[in-house]
Every structure is written in structure tokens, then in C-alpha cells.
């Protein structure tokens, strides 16, 4: 894959003495949805958090190998973390808007990065909310507290917050696990819509979800990448026995 | 019948728990009743705004109220920034190591030092060594040192009660550590910090020992003109009226006590209101 957006090269990751990722090699294509699946504790969230260096916040971690985003090794000491995290946004498991207004939640990123004047904020807010399909519902209540929204709307707002800082990779860490099935379906629809402009990496417990939204899937077990390929192939003709056991629900 | 015994036991326990709670209330209520019934007769506008007369045996207590306000303001000026900054450092920046442990231990111990020791410390350091003399400056600094550990502890707790997810989101949006603290943590900790600060400072406003050697004047014919002047203060004035001046009317003493308690109650009410206002808004 010559045009890979994210390239992981021989990545080892340790929490103290515990090795959470073992020699992972992976290439994630641009403008597609890549799903990372596997049972709890297999290292899939850890891997996702390597892509925007959120693991840096945890003490006692050690990393070996390379993660290359847009041709740049993000673990190189000269890397600007602010720039990296602007580009590589993250959606968390629980919707986590700040206890501020809808408007201020989206304006948070632009205001800390000073890349727009305050006069442009309404425009940015509108564009971001439109992109996640919230504008029509919320345009008259932008000053309401974001926490008054439904779980689904909150999660959409969190995605809009990333679009406002002009992220182009969206990391989603089980973005629907706190949502009901209908809300889940609608978020999945949004993901398919966003795929046209953004590179999306989703960690999910839910195999149906991976099958529904992703074009490529990676199966992890105990920190190792067991199998990686097109989602359709992986789910219909898995090459490895372990993958088959997991996706058919025989274990995990 | 075993069940019956358990029920009886439960009732007895509840009764004693309730009784203990009631016992806490009794002194509070008694103090208030005594002070109000004996002191309210002298309480009027003139009492609050006039200078004392006839060797403080009549007239008002205006300069003592002013002095106490100056001291409270001075205490806040010194203690609030230092308290908040060090709480931020301890809560957000410091690593868990020996130095941090020692600092934490020091804070806990400082909070337990008797107020008269602070008074002597203030006398030694601010009044004598730094040559501020007995002055509002020296008194405020002494009170500030005394309330600092309480403000730091309250502020740290407020900072640490801000959910981790706020910090995570902020970092994930590319904010620096300071931006995260400034915009995603501090605003949500501020109500807790303010409440803790008001409670601790109002406690300090009623203290006599720390101001005894550092600022309090027995009697001053005029209001303090600068921070290097001595000042009269409510708690010390009350002490003076009760023990140092012969033939003071009882009502005057109780009236002074009433004003002191009233001011502290008002300050605490403000703290409670701030807390409940923000608690109603807070939804995480």
C-alpha cells in the first residue's frame, strides 16, 4: 500500500513490564474505514491511542518501532504534538462534551489553536454541525448546554468538535458502546458519510458493526495482529483459525 | 424473635445517632440565642457606622468592621493566588516523589498548627524581621500563611474532582498542558476553590491570636490610612471589651459578638449559595 495514511512498523508497546502490543505491522489506507477488532485486553485501544500519542499521558509506558502518519514518524522527538493531535482526532467511548454550550464545545479547538478569529467561529460551528447532521436540529439552541443533548447527539457533537480543528484522521474508540441500537445505526451512517473526506479507524467490540461499516479489518489477540485484510474477506474467508473462532462467536 | 431483637437494636442505634446530631445543634443554637437576645438591642445603623466613644464604652464599632474587612481583603490578595497556583502545581504538574510527599505532609501539618503560633511567627517574621511593624500588611500576611494550607487542600480537591475525561478530550484536540488546565480544568474547579477559600477566610476573620501581635490596635481614634497602619479588628475588639475595659455595658459586648458572628454567617452563606448554584448546574 503505497498511499497508506498510517503505517505501523514493528510496533512494540509496554505498560511497565507488560507487553500490550507485539511487533505490530499495519498499513491503514486513506479515506476508508478500518476496523480493529478483538477481545478485551487484546491491545486494540492501546494501538488506537498510539496514533495520536494519547498513551503519552500514561506513566510508565514504553514504545518501540514506528508509527508513520502522512509520511512522518510521529514518535520522532521533533514532532509537534499539538499539530499531530489536531490532525488525528479522537472520539471516545463515552460521549464527552465539556459542560459548556454546544457552541463553545465546538469553538474550544479553534480558540485554543487561534487559527481563526472569533468572528469566524459561527461559521466554523455551522460547518461542523452540518457535517455531522446536527445543524437543523440545533441551530436555534447553540447556547444550550451540550449535556442536555441525547447520547447520540452528544457523540455527533464530539465528532463535530474534531472537524472544527480540521482533523483528517478520526480515531473512534468504541464510539457506539454507550448508545442504543437505533442511535448506533445513525452514527454508523454518519461514519459512512464522513469516510468520503476522512480516514477513519474504529475500535469496536461489536463484530456486526465492523462488518457493516469497515472496508478493512484487523483482528488482534493478546497484543498480536492475527489477521488483516478486506473486511469482506476476513469475515467470509478468514485465513487463520483464531480469526474464524472469534468472528463466529466461538470465543471472545 | 431474633428478628424482633434486631429491630429493637436498630431503633436504639438510630436513637443514639439522632441524639448525637441533636447535641451538635444545642451549642450552636444556645450561642445564637444568647448573642441575639442580649446583643440585638444595641444593633442599629449608628452602631455599625460610628466611631467608639468614651473609652469604647459607648458609640459604634465602625473602625473594627473596617479593619476586619481590610484584613480579609489583604489575606485574600496574598493567599488566593499562591494557594491556587500551588494547588494547580501539586494536582496537575508534580510527580509523585519524595519532595511532593514532604510538601503534602507539610501542608497537612501546617493546617494543624495552633493559631497563636501563627501569631508569634507573624510577629517574628513580618513585624520584626521584615520591619513591617504591627500593620495591616503584617496581619494580612500572617492570616494568609494560616489559611494557605486550607485553601491549597480545598483547591486540590476541587481540581481533582474535575473528570479525567475533560483533560483527555482537551489533549486529544491538541491543547497543551497549560491550555488544558486553563480552559478545561480550572473553570470547572473554580466553584469548589471559591467555596473553600471563603470558608477558610471567614474562619480566619474571626481569629484573635494571629492578629494580636501583628496588627490589632487596642484603640485608634481614626481609621487606618495605609497598609502600614495598625487597625482595630472585630475579634480583638470583642476581647478588649470583654476583659480589658472596666464597666462596659453587656449589651455592647454582645452586640459586637453579634456583628462578628453575623458577618461570618453571611460569608458562609455566600459560600453555600455558590456551591449549590454550581452543583445544580454541574451535570457530570
XYZ file of C-alpha atoms in Angstrom, chain B residues 9-238:
230
model
C -31.334 -2.884 68.291
C -31.768 -0.865 65.139
C -34.111 1.565 66.858
C -31.693 2.053 69.741
C -28.830 2.731 67.341
C -30.907 5.198 65.363
C -31.905 6.959 68.560
C -28.296 7.446 69.623
C -27.224 8.591 66.197
C -30.044 11.124 66.208
C -29.217 12.203 69.764
C -25.587 12.847 68.817
C -26.707 15.008 65.938
C -29.008 16.909 68.242
C -26.198 17.502 70.718
C -24.163 19.193 67.994
C -27.001 21.617 67.391
C -27.505 22.601 71.015
C -24.402 24.769 71.483
C -24.924 26.451 68.126
C -28.485 27.339 68.966
C -27.630 28.426 72.505
C -24.821 30.672 71.314
C -27.076 32.288 68.769
C -29.945 32.760 71.229
C -27.736 34.301 73.890
C -25.927 36.614 71.500
C -29.041 37.722 69.681
C -31.204 38.228 72.770
C -28.567 40.250 74.597
C -26.886 41.965 71.689
C -29.625 42.902 69.288
C -30.777 45.849 71.413
C -27.631 47.862 70.586
C -27.661 46.866 66.949
C -28.549 49.777 64.712
C -27.060 51.740 61.847
C -25.189 54.117 64.120
C -23.599 51.200 65.999
C -22.219 49.872 62.737
C -21.062 53.195 61.320
C -19.953 55.329 64.281
C -16.589 55.576 65.986
C -16.327 54.299 69.562
C -16.711 56.964 72.246
C -15.981 57.397 75.939
C -13.164 54.860 76.088
C -15.175 52.454 73.908
C -17.962 52.334 76.493
C -20.409 53.781 74.021
C -20.645 54.747 70.384
C -20.166 52.374 67.475
C -17.697 49.789 66.257
C -17.147 51.120 62.745
C -13.316 51.029 62.752
C -13.275 47.413 63.874
C -15.519 46.373 60.977
C -13.370 48.332 58.543
C -10.220 46.787 59.999
C -11.591 43.284 59.687
C -12.568 43.946 56.083
C -9.075 45.242 55.316
C -7.584 42.144 56.866
C -9.871 39.814 54.944
C -9.097 41.604 51.681
C -5.369 41.548 52.411
C -5.497 37.866 53.292
C -7.261 37.087 50.030
C -4.773 39.105 47.990
C -1.880 37.051 49.322
C -3.434 33.657 49.950
C -5.701 33.191 46.948
C -3.173 33.340 44.104
C -0.475 31.457 45.983
C -2.989 28.877 47.158
C -4.496 28.297 43.729
C -1.143 28.241 41.946
C 0.397 25.752 44.313
C -2.741 23.612 44.223
C -2.518 23.556 40.428
C 1.131 22.617 40.640
C 0.523 19.850 43.156
C -2.549 18.499 41.427
C -1.539 18.771 37.792
C 2.207 19.057 37.443
C 4.025 17.472 40.352
C 5.249 13.928 40.041
C 4.666 11.534 42.895
C 8.029 11.632 44.563
C 9.648 12.277 47.903
C 9.563 16.062 47.526
C 5.831 16.054 46.779
C 5.241 13.780 49.747
C 7.154 16.138 52.011
C 5.231 19.141 50.720
C 1.939 17.345 51.262
C 2.944 16.369 54.769
C 3.935 19.968 55.462
C 0.559 21.226 54.270
C -1.326 18.795 56.476
C 0.791 19.778 59.462
C 0.532 23.499 58.801
C -3.245 23.174 58.895
C -2.921 21.809 62.419
C -0.665 24.480 63.862
C -2.420 26.480 66.610
C -3.322 30.000 65.575
C -1.320 31.614 68.383
C 1.800 30.033 66.904
C 0.990 31.742 63.622
C 0.628 34.959 65.570
C 4.090 34.620 67.051
C 5.506 33.571 63.691
C 3.988 36.659 62.102
C 5.415 38.816 64.874
C 8.874 37.366 64.342
C 8.937 37.363 60.557
C 6.733 40.181 59.317
C 6.634 42.638 62.214
C 10.199 42.414 63.493
C 12.427 40.817 60.881
C 10.893 42.368 57.772
C 10.196 45.557 59.758
C 6.599 45.921 58.617
C 5.731 46.786 62.205
C 2.318 45.965 63.609
C 0.364 46.740 60.468
C -2.413 45.614 58.171
C 0.302 44.226 55.891
C 1.842 42.083 58.617
C -1.558 40.943 59.889
C -2.811 40.027 56.417
C 0.344 38.086 55.658
C 0.081 36.220 58.945
C -3.547 35.307 58.298
C -2.660 34.357 54.709
C 0.013 31.942 55.914
C -2.537 30.479 58.287
C -5.265 29.892 55.682
C -2.943 28.749 52.879
C -2.952 25.073 53.763
C -6.738 25.038 53.875
C -7.050 26.847 50.544
C -4.491 24.548 48.929
C -6.246 21.437 50.189
C -9.700 22.643 49.100
C -8.392 23.742 45.703
C -6.618 20.470 45.102
C -9.747 18.546 45.887
C -11.725 20.776 43.543
C -9.174 20.273 40.770
C -9.070 16.544 41.257
C -12.842 16.270 41.148
C -12.808 17.516 37.555
C -13.272 14.358 35.490
C -10.250 12.892 33.768
C -12.197 12.816 30.529
C -12.151 16.637 30.304
C -8.386 16.557 30.305
C -8.277 13.722 27.798
C -10.583 15.443 25.351
C -8.661 18.650 25.637
C -5.334 16.924 24.950
C -6.878 14.955 22.114
C -7.904 18.233 20.481
C -4.287 19.321 20.546
C -4.342 21.550 23.606
C -1.133 21.949 25.561
C -0.998 21.072 29.222
C -1.423 24.655 30.318
C -4.301 25.271 27.896
C -5.954 22.134 29.210
C -5.626 23.297 32.790
C -6.672 26.834 31.966
C -9.691 26.057 29.794
C -10.805 22.502 30.537
C -9.987 22.058 34.230
C -9.793 25.337 36.118
C -13.208 26.755 35.127
C -14.882 23.620 36.426
C -12.873 23.616 39.645
C -13.390 27.291 40.389
C -16.659 26.993 42.347
C -15.046 24.469 44.684
C -11.961 26.632 45.044
C -14.057 29.714 45.833
C -16.178 27.908 48.388
C -13.154 26.528 50.179
C -11.489 29.909 50.139
C -14.460 31.797 51.531
C -14.940 29.274 54.321
C -11.294 29.379 55.328
C -11.004 33.154 55.168
C -14.192 33.690 57.136
C -12.758 31.382 59.757
C -9.594 33.486 59.783
C -11.601 36.706 60.082
C -12.807 35.597 63.496
C -9.379 34.671 64.825
C -7.804 36.780 67.551
C -4.450 35.151 68.197
C -2.812 35.683 64.789
C -3.656 39.389 64.746
C -2.926 40.023 68.388
C 0.767 40.854 67.899
C 0.754 41.647 64.211
C -1.868 44.295 63.572
C -4.589 44.693 66.164
C -4.816 48.002 67.969
C -6.441 48.416 71.356
C -7.979 51.688 70.310
C -7.416 54.033 67.383
C -9.083 57.417 67.125
C -9.105 57.268 63.336
C -9.326 54.775 60.502
C -6.106 53.246 59.121
C -4.673 55.277 56.264
C -2.326 52.738 54.667
C -1.348 49.115 54.829
C 1.441 50.072 57.206
C -1.013 51.317 59.817
C -2.343 49.333 62.692
C -6.041 48.592 62.651
C -8.754 47.661 65.073
C -10.416 44.345 64.319
C -13.683 42.783 65.434
C -12.453 39.683 67.258
C -9.759 41.571 69.152
C -12.139 44.415 69.964
C -14.533 41.897 71.432
